[in-house]
PDB file of C-alpha atoms in Angstrom:
ATOM      1  CA  MET F   1     -60.568  46.823 122.534  1.00 80.00           C
ATOM      2  CA  VAL F   2     -58.744  50.029 122.295  1.00 86.00           C
ATOM      3  CA  VAL F   3     -56.329  48.728 119.973  1.00 85.00           C
ATOM      4  CA  LEU F   4     -59.056  47.554 117.552  1.00 84.00           C
ATOM      5  CA  ARG F   5     -60.887  50.668 117.654  1.00 85.00           C
ATOM      6  CA  SER F   6     -57.564  52.518 117.048  1.00 85.00           C
ATOM      7  CA  PHE F   7     -56.886  50.511 114.030  1.00 84.00           C
ATOM      8  CA  VAL F   8     -60.581  51.103 112.713  1.00 86.00           C
ATOM      9  CA  VAL F   9     -60.215  54.614 112.921  1.00 87.00           C
ATOM     10  CA  LEU F  10     -56.871  54.565 111.246  1.00 84.00           C
ATOM     11  CA  SER F  11     -58.401  52.618 108.464  1.00 88.00           C
ATOM     12  CA  GLU F  12     -60.632  55.233 107.758  1.00 88.00           C
ATOM     13  CA  GLU F  13     -58.293  58.054 108.030  1.00 87.00           C
ATOM     14  CA  LEU F  14     -55.338  56.691 106.535  1.00 86.00           C
ATOM     15  CA  HIS F  15     -53.372  59.427 108.238  1.00 85.00           C
ATOM     16  CA  PHE F  16     -51.794  58.824 111.752  1.00 86.00           C
ATOM     17  CA  ALA F  17     -52.171  62.534 112.792  1.00 86.00           C
ATOM     18  CA  LYS F  18     -55.862  62.622 111.810  1.00 88.00           C
ATOM     19  CA  ALA F  19     -56.473  59.217 113.110  1.00 87.00           C
ATOM     20  CA  ALA F  20     -54.672  60.466 116.696  1.00 88.00           C
ATOM     21  CA  ALA F  21     -56.708  63.471 116.672  1.00 91.00           C
ATOM     22  CA  ARG F  22     -59.931  61.703 116.247  1.00 90.00           C
ATOM     23  CA  LEU F  23     -58.807  59.277 119.257  1.00 88.00           C
ATOM     24  CA  HIS F  24     -57.386  62.069 121.516  1.00 90.00           C
ATOM     25  CA  VAL F  25     -53.941  60.293 121.758  1.00 89.00           C
ATOM     26  CA  GLU F  26     -50.556  61.306 120.477  1.00 90.00           C
ATOM     27  CA  GLN F  27     -49.398  60.153 117.240  1.00 87.00           C
ATOM     28  CA  PRO F  28     -46.573  57.889 118.707  1.00 89.00           C
ATOM     29  CA  ALA F  29     -48.862  56.221 121.214  1.00 89.00           C
ATOM     30  CA  LEU F  30     -51.125  55.256 117.964  1.00 87.00           C
ATOM     31  CA  SER F  31     -48.224  54.125 116.211  1.00 87.00           C
ATOM     32  CA  ARG F  32     -47.227  51.760 119.019  1.00 90.00           C
ATOM     33  CA  ARG F  33     -50.846  50.390 119.319  1.00 88.00           C
ATOM     34  CA  ILE F  34     -50.766  49.497 115.490  1.00 87.00           C
ATOM     35  CA  LYS F  35     -47.376  47.675 115.695  1.00 89.00           C
ATOM     36  CA  ARG F  36     -48.551  45.854 118.724  1.00 89.00           C
ATOM     37  CA  LEU F  37     -51.662  44.744 116.859  1.00 86.00           C
ATOM     38  CA  GLU F  38     -49.696  43.597 113.966  1.00 87.00           C
ATOM     39  CA  ARG F  39     -47.203  41.673 115.892  1.00 89.00           C
ATOM     40  CA  GLN F  40     -50.135  39.925 117.881  1.00 87.00           C
ATOM     41  CA  SER F  41     -51.896  39.062 114.903  1.00 87.00           C
ATOM     42  CA  GLY F  42     -48.973  38.173 112.608  1.00 88.00           C
ATOM     43  CA  VAL F  43     -50.158  40.206 109.698  1.00 86.00           C
ATOM     44  CA  ARG F  44     -49.049  43.133 108.124  1.00 88.00           C
ATOM     45  CA  LEU F  45     -51.942  45.201 107.877  1.00 87.00           C
ATOM     46  CA  LEU F  46     -50.592  48.622 106.642  1.00 89.00           C
ATOM     47  CA  VAL F  47     -48.363  49.602 103.951  1.00 87.00           C
ATOM     48  CA  ARG F  48     -46.321  52.544 104.908  1.00 81.00           C
ATOM     49  CA  ASP F  49     -43.864  54.765 102.864  1.00 74.00           C
ATOM     50  CA  THR F  50     -42.503  58.212 103.877  1.00 65.00           C
ATOM     51  CA  ARG F  51     -45.633  59.982 102.257  1.00 70.00           C
ATOM     52  CA  ASN F  52     -48.652  57.559 102.570  1.00 79.00           C
ATOM     53  CA  VAL F  53     -50.317  55.089 104.613  1.00 85.00           C
ATOM     54  CA  ARG F  54     -52.589  52.466 103.122  1.00 88.00           C
ATOM     55  CA  LEU F  55     -54.322  49.185 103.911  1.00 88.00           C
ATOM     56  CA  SER F  56     -52.791  45.836 102.790  1.00 89.00           C
ATOM     57  CA  PRO F  57     -55.204  43.447 101.171  1.00 87.00           C
ATOM     58  CA  ALA F  58     -55.310  41.619 104.497  1.00 87.00           C
ATOM     59  CA  GLY F  59     -55.642  44.809 106.292  1.00 84.00           C
ATOM     60  CA  ARG F  60     -58.672  45.859 104.260  1.00 88.00           C
ATOM     61  CA  GLU F  61     -60.420  42.707 105.193  1.00 88.00           C
ATOM     62  CA  PHE F  62     -59.443  42.916 108.938  1.00 87.00           C
ATOM     63  CA  ALA F  63     -60.445  46.375 109.139  1.00 87.00           C
ATOM     64  CA  ALA F  64     -64.159  45.553 107.444  1.00 90.00           C
ATOM     65  CA  GLN F  65     -64.394  42.458 109.851  1.00 88.00           C
ATOM     66  CA  VAL F  66     -63.368  44.329 112.958  1.00 86.00           C
ATOM     67  CA  ALA F  67     -65.676  47.589 112.341  1.00 87.00           C
ATOM     68  CA  GLU F  68     -68.620  45.097 111.934  1.00 86.00           C
ATOM     69  CA  ALA F  69     -67.809  43.307 115.325  1.00 86.00           C
ATOM     70  CA  LEU F  70     -67.460  46.457 117.055  1.00 78.00           C
ATOM     71  CA  GLN F  71     -70.770  47.808 115.774  1.00 82.00           C
ATOM     72  CA  ARG F  72     -72.388  44.632 116.927  1.00 78.00           C
ATOM     73  CA  LEU F  73     -70.512  44.831 120.339  1.00 78.00           C
ATOM     74  CA  ASP F  74     -71.843  48.351 120.658  1.00 65.00           C
ATOM     75  CA  SER F  75     -75.295  47.409 120.108  1.00 65.00           C
ATOM     76  CA  ALA F  76     -75.255  44.627 122.510  1.00 62.00           C
ATOM     77  CA  VAL F  77     -73.959  46.861 125.099  1.00 62.00           C
ATOM     78  CA  GLU F  78     -76.672  49.617 124.269  1.00 61.00           C
ATOM     79  CA  ARG F  79     -79.432  46.889 124.554  1.00 60.00           C
ATOM     80  CA  ALA F  80     -78.177  45.618 127.885  1.00 55.00           C
ATOM     81  CA  ARG F  81     -77.988  49.036 129.109  1.00 63.00           C
ATOM     82  CA  GLU F  82     -81.602  49.637 127.911  1.00 50.00           C
ATOM     83  CA  LEU F  83     -82.713  46.584 129.913  1.00 51.00           C
ATOM     84  CA  ALA F  84     -81.106  47.456 132.985  1.00 53.00           C
ATOM     85  CA  ALA F  85     -82.641  50.790 132.883  1.00 50.00           C
ATOM     86  CA  GLY F  86     -86.058  49.131 132.060  1.00 50.00           C
ATOM     87  CA  GLU F  87     -86.258  50.674 128.599  1.00 51.00           C
ATOM     88  CA  ARG F  88     -86.155  47.183 126.804  1.00 52.00           C
ATOM     89  CA  GLY F  89     -87.887  43.787 127.097  1.00 72.00           C
ATOM     90  CA  THR F  90     -91.095  42.172 126.724  1.00 81.00           C
ATOM     91  CA  LEU F  91     -93.805  42.867 129.400  1.00 86.00           C
ATOM     92  CA  ARG F  92     -97.118  40.559 129.979  1.00 91.00           C
ATOM     93  CA  ILE F  93    -100.066  42.802 131.033  1.00 93.00           C
ATOM     94  CA  ASN F  94    -103.461  41.461 132.072  1.00 95.00           C
ATOM     95  CA  TYR F  95    -106.428  43.711 132.234  1.00 95.00           C
ATOM     96  CA  THR F  96    -109.996  43.870 132.907  1.00 94.00           C
ATOM     97  CA  LEU F  97    -112.876  44.167 130.439  1.00 90.00           C
ATOM     98  CA  SER F  98    -113.750  47.660 131.468  1.00 90.00           C
ATOM     99  CA  VAL F  99    -110.137  49.063 131.407  1.00 93.00           C
ATOM    100  CA  GLY F 100    -109.789  47.886 127.892  1.00 91.00           C
ATOM    101  CA  TYR F 101    -112.532  50.531 126.634  1.00 91.00           C
ATOM    102  CA  GLU F 102    -110.052  53.009 126.576  1.00 93.00           C
ATOM    103  CA  THR F 103    -107.444  53.324 129.461  1.00 94.00           C
ATOM    104  CA  LEU F 104    -105.334  50.399 128.013  1.00 93.00           C
ATOM    105  CA  PRO F 105    -105.286  51.489 124.349  1.00 93.00           C
ATOM    106  CA  VAL F 106    -104.456  55.200 125.390  1.00 94.00           C
ATOM    107  CA  LEU F 107    -101.626  54.059 127.695  1.00 91.00           C
ATOM    108  CA  ALA F 108    -100.360  51.329 125.368  1.00 90.00           C
ATOM    109  CA  ASP F 109    -100.124  54.101 122.425  1.00 91.00           C
ATOM    110  CA  HIS F 110     -98.181  56.117 124.793  1.00 90.00           C
ATOM    111  CA  VAL F 111     -95.819  53.665 125.987  1.00 86.00           C
ATOM    112  CA  GLN F 112     -95.127  52.575 122.478  1.00 86.00           C
ATOM    113  CA  ARG F 113     -93.777  56.220 121.875  1.00 88.00           C
ATOM    114  CA  ALA F 114     -91.970  56.829 124.843  1.00 85.00           C
ATOM    115  CA  LEU F 115     -90.473  53.385 125.240  1.00 82.00           C
ATOM    116  CA  PRO F 116     -90.176  51.984 121.920  1.00 84.00           C
ATOM    117  CA  GLY F 117     -87.880  49.132 123.200  1.00 81.00           C
ATOM    118  CA  LEU F 118     -90.649  47.453 125.336  1.00 79.00           C
ATOM    119  CA  VAL F 119     -93.042  45.011 123.780  1.00 83.00           C
ATOM    120  CA  PHE F 120     -96.393  44.253 125.213  1.00 82.00           C
ATOM    121  CA  GLN F 121     -98.313  41.049 125.496  1.00 88.00           C
ATOM    122  CA  ALA F 122    -101.876  41.998 126.581  1.00 91.00           C
ATOM    123  CA  VAL F 123    -104.378  39.726 127.764  1.00 92.00           C
ATOM    124  CA  GLU F 124    -107.920  40.174 128.744  1.00 93.00           C
ATOM    125  CA  ALA F 125    -108.968  38.566 132.093  1.00 94.00           C
ATOM    126  CA  TRP F 126    -111.225  38.682 135.152  1.00 93.00           C
ATOM    127  CA  GLU F 127    -110.266  40.651 137.996  1.00 95.00           C
ATOM    128  CA  VAL F 128    -109.527  37.369 140.140  1.00 95.00           C
ATOM    129  CA  ASP F 129    -107.501  36.080 137.241  1.00 95.00           C
ATOM    130  CA  VAL F 130    -105.398  39.028 136.764  1.00 96.00           C
ATOM    131  CA  VAL F 131    -104.437  39.253 140.510  1.00 95.00           C
ATOM    132  CA  ASP F 132    -103.728  35.633 140.794  1.00 95.00           C
ATOM    133  CA  SER F 133    -101.411  35.783 137.380  1.00 94.00           C
ATOM    134  CA  LEU F 134     -99.571  38.370 139.385  1.00 94.00           C
ATOM    135  CA  ARG F 135     -99.036  36.599 142.408  1.00 94.00           C
ATOM    136  CA  ARG F 136     -97.847  33.333 140.431  1.00 92.00           C
ATOM    137  CA  ARG F 137     -95.514  35.701 138.231  1.00 92.00           C
ATOM    138  CA  GLN F 138     -97.521  34.720 135.088  1.00 92.00           C
ATOM    139  CA  CYS F 139     -97.807  38.443 134.093  1.00 92.00           C
ATOM    140  CA  ASP F 140     -95.703  41.330 134.923  1.00 92.00           C
ATOM    141  CA  VAL F 141     -98.674  44.073 135.035  1.00 93.00           C
ATOM    142  CA  GLY F 142    -102.132  44.285 135.927  1.00 95.00           C
ATOM    143  CA  LEU F 143    -104.666  46.734 135.159  1.00 96.00           C
ATOM    144  CA  VAL F 144    -107.878  46.623 137.530  1.00 96.00           C
ATOM    145  CA  ARG F 145    -110.400  48.675 139.142  1.00 95.00           C
ATOM    146  CA  TYR F 146    -109.560  48.038 142.953  1.00 94.00           C
ATOM    147  CA  ASP F 147    -106.293  48.450 144.996  1.00 95.00           C
ATOM    148  CA  PRO F 148    -105.291  44.916 145.860  1.00 91.00           C
ATOM    149  CA  SER F 149    -102.009  46.269 147.365  1.00 82.00           C
ATOM    150  CA  ASP F 150    -100.282  43.559 150.317  1.00 87.00           C
ATOM    151  CA  ASP F 151     -97.167  42.465 151.044  1.00 89.00           C
ATOM    152  CA  GLU F 152     -96.414  41.189 147.673  1.00 93.00           C
ATOM    153  CA  LEU F 153     -98.013  43.682 145.389  1.00 95.00           C
ATOM    154  CA  ASP F 154     -97.895  47.561 145.194  1.00 94.00           C
ATOM    155  CA  SER F 155    -100.446  49.665 143.061  1.00 94.00           C
ATOM    156  CA  VAL F 156    -100.299  52.949 141.398  1.00 94.00           C
ATOM    157  CA  LEU F 157    -103.782  55.100 141.004  1.00 96.00           C
ATOM    158  CA  LEU F 158    -103.857  56.011 137.333  1.00 95.00           C
ATOM    159  CA  ARG F 159    -107.703  57.316 136.918  1.00 95.00           C
ATOM    160  CA  ARG F 160    -110.603  58.171 138.735  1.00 95.00           C
ATOM    161  CA  GLU F 161    -113.371  57.659 136.088  1.00 96.00           C
ATOM    162  CA  PRO F 162    -117.147  59.243 136.015  1.00 96.00           C
ATOM    163  CA  LEU F 163    -119.831  56.723 135.565  1.00 96.00           C
ATOM    164  CA  VAL F 164    -122.793  56.240 133.217  1.00 96.00           C
ATOM    165  CA  VAL F 165    -126.013  54.499 133.398  1.00 95.00           C
ATOM    166  CA  ALA F 166    -126.596  52.126 130.288  1.00 91.00           C
ATOM    167  CA  VAL F 167    -130.199  51.656 129.217  1.00 91.00           C
ATOM    168  CA  SER F 168    -132.090  50.191 126.345  1.00 89.00           C
ATOM    169  CA  ASP F 169    -133.290  52.774 123.632  1.00 88.00           C
ATOM    170  CA  ALA F 170    -136.936  52.140 124.958  1.00 86.00           C
ATOM    171  CA  HIS F 171    -135.960  52.938 128.685  1.00 89.00           C
ATOM    172  CA  ARG F 172    -137.580  55.965 130.356  1.00 90.00           C
ATOM    173  CA  LEU F 173    -134.040  57.612 130.837  1.00 92.00           C
ATOM    174  CA  ALA F 174    -132.833  56.895 127.233  1.00 91.00           C
ATOM    175  CA  GLU F 175    -133.387  60.677 126.437  1.00 93.00           C
ATOM    176  CA  ARG F 176    -132.119  62.140 129.603  1.00 95.00           C
ATOM    177  CA  ASP F 177    -128.772  64.254 129.407  1.00 95.00           C
ATOM    178  CA  SER F 178    -127.993  63.227 132.895  1.00 96.00           C
ATOM    179  CA  VAL F 179    -129.164  61.277 136.071  1.00 96.00           C
ATOM    180  CA  GLY F 180    -128.532  60.986 139.803  1.00 97.00           C
ATOM    181  CA  LEU F 181    -128.420  57.680 141.230  1.00 96.00           C
ATOM    182  CA  ALA F 182    -130.958  58.313 143.897  1.00 95.00           C
ATOM    183  CA  GLU F 183    -133.508  58.114 140.709  1.00 95.00           C
ATOM    184  CA  LEU F 184    -132.543  54.607 139.945  1.00 95.00           C
ATOM    185  CA  ARG F 185    -133.954  53.160 143.253  1.00 94.00           C
ATOM    186  CA  ALA F 186    -136.930  51.388 141.527  1.00 92.00           C
ATOM    187  CA  ASP F 187    -134.534  49.892 138.644  1.00 93.00           C
ATOM    188  CA  ARG F 188    -132.982  46.611 138.461  1.00 92.00           C
ATOM    189  CA  PHE F 189    -129.208  46.335 137.725  1.00 93.00           C
ATOM    190  CA  VAL F 190    -127.296  44.123 135.660  1.00 88.00           C
ATOM    191  CA  MET F 191    -124.329  43.147 137.647  1.00 88.00           C
ATOM    192  CA  THR F 192    -120.902  41.644 137.208  1.00 86.00           C
ATOM    193  CA  PRO F 193    -120.749  38.382 139.036  1.00 85.00           C
ATOM    194  CA  ARG F 194    -119.132  39.118 142.435  1.00 87.00           C
ATOM    195  CA  SER F 195    -117.165  35.756 142.426  1.00 90.00           C
ATOM    196  CA  LEU F 196    -115.256  37.059 139.176  1.00 90.00           C
ATOM    197  CA  ALA F 197    -114.559  40.620 140.232  1.00 92.00           C
ATOM    198  CA  PRO F 198    -114.953  40.788 144.178  1.00 94.00           C
ATOM    199  CA  GLY F 199    -112.817  44.356 144.321  1.00 95.00           C
ATOM    200  CA  TYR F 200    -114.699  45.712 141.502  1.00 94.00           C
ATOM    201  CA  GLN F 201    -118.014  44.848 142.877  1.00 93.00           C
ATOM    202  CA  ALA F 202    -116.999  46.157 146.402  1.00 95.00           C
ATOM    203  CA  LEU F 203    -116.623  49.602 144.660  1.00 96.00           C
ATOM    204  CA  ILE F 204    -119.913  49.536 143.123  1.00 95.00           C
ATOM    205  CA  ASP F 205    -121.537  48.584 146.356  1.00 95.00           C
ATOM    206  CA  GLY F 206    -119.943  51.711 148.108  1.00 96.00           C
ATOM    207  CA  ILE F 207    -121.221  53.718 145.479  1.00 97.00           C
ATOM    208  CA  PHE F 208    -124.636  52.580 146.053  1.00 96.00           C
ATOM    209  CA  ALA F 209    -124.301  52.887 149.791  1.00 96.00           C
ATOM    210  CA  GLU F 210    -123.401  56.332 149.169  1.00 96.00           C
ATOM    211  CA  ALA F 211    -126.372  56.938 147.087  1.00 96.00           C
ATOM    212  CA  GLY F 212    -128.657  55.706 149.793  1.00 96.00           C
ATOM    213  CA  PHE F 213    -130.016  52.426 148.511  1.00 96.00           C
ATOM    214  CA  GLU F 214    -129.240  48.639 147.595  1.00 94.00           C
ATOM    215  CA  PRO F 215    -129.914  47.937 144.153  1.00 94.00           C
ATOM    216  CA  GLU F 216    -132.496  45.132 143.162  1.00 93.00           C
ATOM    217  CA  THR F 217    -130.376  43.172 140.471  1.00 90.00           C
ATOM    218  CA  VAL F 218    -131.237  40.625 137.905  1.00 83.00           C
ATOM    219  CA  ARG F 219    -129.455  37.681 136.668  1.00 73.00           C
ATOM    220  CA  ASN F 220    -126.600  38.593 134.186  1.00 69.00           C
ATOM    221  CA  THR F 221    -126.707  35.554 131.610  1.00 61.00           C
ATOM    222  CA  VAL F 222    -123.861  37.257 129.695  1.00 61.00           C
ATOM    223  CA  PRO F 223    -121.243  37.801 132.624  1.00 58.00           C
ATOM    224  CA  GLY F 224    -118.548  39.227 130.260  1.00 59.00           C
ATOM    225  CA  ASN F 225    -120.540  42.016 128.621  1.00 64.00           C
ATOM    226  CA  ARG F 226    -123.369  43.533 130.608  1.00 66.00           C
ATOM    227  CA  LEU F 227    -124.531  45.667 127.329  1.00 66.00           C
ATOM    228  CA  MET F 228    -125.178  42.502 125.658  1.00 60.00           C
ATOM    229  CA  ALA F 229    -127.330  41.375 128.729  1.00 62.00           C
ATOM    230  CA  LEU F 230    -129.336  44.693 128.677  1.00 66.00           C
ATOM    231  CA  GLN F 231    -130.153  43.983 124.934  1.00 57.00           C
ATOM    232  CA  ARG F 232    -131.990  40.941 126.235  1.00 61.00           C
ATOM    233  CA  GLN F 233    -133.714  42.812 129.470  1.00 66.00           C
ATOM    234  CA  ALA F 234    -134.910  45.963 128.146  1.00 64.00           C
ATOM    235  CA  ASN F 235    -136.378  47.032 131.483  1.00 78.00           C
ATOM    236  CA  ALA F 236    -132.865  46.866 133.189  1.00 87.00           C
ATOM    237  CA  VAL F 237    -130.081  49.069 133.676  1.00 92.00           C
ATOM    238  CA  ALA F 238    -126.317  48.991 134.220  1.00 90.00           C
ATOM    239  CA  LEU F 239    -123.845  51.296 136.053  1.00 93.00           C
ATOM    240  CA  LEU F 240    -120.550  51.485 133.871  1.00 93.00           C
ATOM    241  CA  PRO F 241    -117.336  53.449 133.641  1.00 94.00           C
ATOM    242  CA  ALA F 242    -117.881  56.568 131.097  1.00 95.00           C
ATOM    243  CA  SER F 243    -115.489  54.888 128.824  1.00 94.00           C
ATOM    244  CA  ALA F 244    -117.944  51.981 128.072  1.00 91.00           C
ATOM    245  CA  GLN F 245    -119.635  54.484 125.423  1.00 91.00           C
ATOM    246  CA  LEU F 246    -116.683  53.732 123.270  1.00 90.00           C
ATOM    247  CA  GLY F 247    -117.872  50.292 122.796  1.00 78.00           C
ATOM    248  CA  ARG F 248    -121.276  51.356 121.185  1.00 76.00           C
ATOM    249  CA  VAL F 249    -123.911  48.580 121.087  1.00 79.00           C
ATOM    250  CA  PRO F 250    -127.135  49.204 118.872  1.00 83.00           C
ATOM    251  CA  GLY F 251    -130.092  49.944 120.956  1.00 87.00           C
ATOM    252  CA  ILE F 252    -128.063  50.710 123.919  1.00 88.00           C
ATOM    253  CA  ALA F 253    -128.227  54.652 125.543  1.00 92.00           C
ATOM    254  CA  PHE F 254    -125.827  56.290 127.955  1.00 94.00           C
ATOM    255  CA  VAL F 255    -126.597  58.583 130.552  1.00 96.00           C
ATOM    256  CA  PRO F 256    -123.879  60.384 132.543  1.00 97.00           C
ATOM    257  CA  VAL F 257    -124.425  60.226 136.375  1.00 97.00           C
ATOM    258  CA  THR F 258    -124.116  63.516 138.197  1.00 96.00           C
ATOM    259  CA  ASP F 259    -123.271  62.327 141.818  1.00 96.00           C
ATOM    260  CA  GLU F 260    -119.461  63.395 142.391  1.00 93.00           C
ATOM    261  CA  PHE F 261    -118.871  60.270 144.561  1.00 95.00           C
ATOM    262  CA  ALA F 262    -119.706  58.284 141.666  1.00 96.00           C
ATOM    263  CA  LEU F 263    -116.187  57.220 140.572  1.00 96.00           C
ATOM    264  CA  LEU F 264    -114.287  54.127 139.508  1.00 95.00           C
ATOM    265  CA  PRO F 265    -110.662  54.037 139.814  1.00 96.00           C
ATOM    266  CA  VAL F 266    -108.131  52.206 137.623  1.00 96.00           C
ATOM    267  CA  HIS F 267    -104.882  50.885 139.169  1.00 97.00           C
ATOM    268  CA  LEU F 268    -101.639  49.508 137.576  1.00 96.00           C
ATOM    269  CA  VAL F 269    -100.869  46.820 139.729  1.00 96.00           C
ATOM    270  CA  HIS F 270     -97.273  45.020 139.865  1.00 94.00           C
ATOM    271  CA  ARG F 271     -95.236  42.873 142.334  1.00 93.00           C
ATOM    272  CA  ARG F 272     -93.017  44.582 144.876  1.00 92.00           C
ATOM    273  CA  ASP F 273     -90.086  42.827 143.593  1.00 90.00           C
ATOM    274  CA  ALA F 274     -90.531  43.808 139.905  1.00 87.00           C
ATOM    275  CA  ASP F 275     -87.790  44.490 137.630  1.00 84.00           C
ATOM    276  CA  GLU F 276     -86.618  48.031 136.209  1.00 81.00           C
ATOM    277  CA  ALA F 277     -89.035  47.507 133.052  1.00 83.00           C
ATOM    278  CA  VAL F 278     -92.076  47.250 135.385  1.00 87.00           C
ATOM    279  CA  SER F 279     -90.843  50.212 137.223  1.00 86.00           C
ATOM    280  CA  SER F 280     -90.135  52.234 133.971  1.00 84.00           C
ATOM    281  CA  LEU F 281     -93.669  51.456 132.791  1.00 87.00           C
ATOM    282  CA  ALA F 282     -95.258  52.526 136.022  1.00 90.00           C
ATOM    283  CA  ASP F 283     -93.370  55.937 135.996  1.00 90.00           C
ATOM    284  CA  THR F 284     -94.077  56.610 132.461  1.00 90.00           C
ATOM    285  CA  VAL F 285     -98.040  55.744 132.213  1.00 92.00           C
ATOM    286  CA  LEU F 286     -98.283  57.878 135.699  1.00 93.00           C
ATOM    287  CA  ARG F 287     -97.065  60.797 134.098  1.00 92.00           C
ATOM    288  CA  GLU F 288     -99.134  60.361 131.119  1.00 93.00           C
ATOM    289  CA  ALA F 289    -102.332  59.892 133.415  1.00 94.00           C
ATOM    290  CA  HIS F 290    -101.424  63.466 135.062  1.00 93.00           C
ATOM    291  CA  ARG F 291    -100.922  64.846 131.591  1.00 93.00           C
ATOM    292  CA  LEU F 292    -104.305  63.550 130.438  1.00 93.00           C
ATOM    293  CA  GLY F 293    -105.995  64.912 133.699  1.00 93.00           C
ATOM    294  CA  TRP F 294    -107.274  61.520 134.658  1.00 94.00           C
ATOM    295  CA  LEU F 295    -106.649  62.355 138.380  1.00 87.00           C
ATOM    296  CA  ARG F 296    -108.169  65.635 138.534  1.00 78.00           C
ATOM    297  CA  SER F 297    -111.300  66.343 140.283  1.00 50.00           C
ATOM    298  CA  VAL F 298    -114.442  64.640 138.392  1.00 46.00           C
ATOM    299  CA  ASN F 299    -115.998  67.806 137.750  1.00 43.00           C
ATOM    300  CA  SER F 300    -113.255  68.445 134.949  1.00 44.00           C
ATOM    301  CA  HIS F 301    -114.110  65.030 133.241  1.00 43.00           C
ATOM    302  CA  ARG F 302    -117.913  65.051 133.060  1.00 45.00           C
ATOM    303  CA  GLY F 303    -118.646  65.019 129.362  1.00 44.00           C
ATOM    304  CA  HIS F 304    -117.634  62.450 126.988  1.00 42.00           C
ATOM    305  CA  PRO F 305    -115.156  59.738 127.794  1.00 46.00           C
ATOM    306  CA  GLY F 306    -111.348  60.737 127.651  1.00 43.00           C
ATOM    307  CA  SER F 307    -111.732  64.404 128.112  1.00 40.00           C
ATOM    308  CA  PRO F 308    -108.860  65.811 129.832  1.00 38.00           C
TER     309      PRO F 308
END
């Protein structure tokens, strides 16, 4: 390999002293390398006289082929190093609906810039399916609202997101600037089916318990979209992360919740035996989450979704 690189440099310089200087070797050592290459190949690669060095016809062809091969080799080595460092590869990411409003797009955009060698395959799924896919190694990373850490899985907290109440435009709260959860005791709530998102619903149950009441619920005929369900049940309400406002639906108003305990987290979850690409991703998105202020006190987040 050293001999081939030496020949390519000499073919570019066509001057032994200049080539030796570029290679940081003595000129006699370079001469020996070239003679050895010609002896091993059985081909005269250089034409020498007392004043000049030039490539033979065979030498010109050989130099071009070797330079191309070395470039491909260098590229392969660099790609291998990036893979080993977790900076290249394909990652399968499963995420839940509410994470897809803002958290996933923001982080995916950042990672594309920070780790351009990583390719994403993102799939929306119910919480139970995200976690099951991780356990079965059918995806590499999950973005969910609760922490399912156990002997197989680790999670990284990325965000604490304030909540809003979604109501129809005809609801009594539609024109309010904010609302406390205690004011909603008499309302009926559209909920996500517990069987599909038990961790998420446990968090919501805890928020209602902190507010001092157990909500009355209505049957959700559209499990994957509570905003659509509200269009069909104008007297009902839904408790949602603030980023749901980005998925605007005609006829629906969003009212910020003032209770400081009314927060929903976002966790990046992966297997404990995940490879370097997953670790690199987790480190990158956590730094971005801190930069965005997603882990600061809720008071700094009140307002519009995504405000740092």
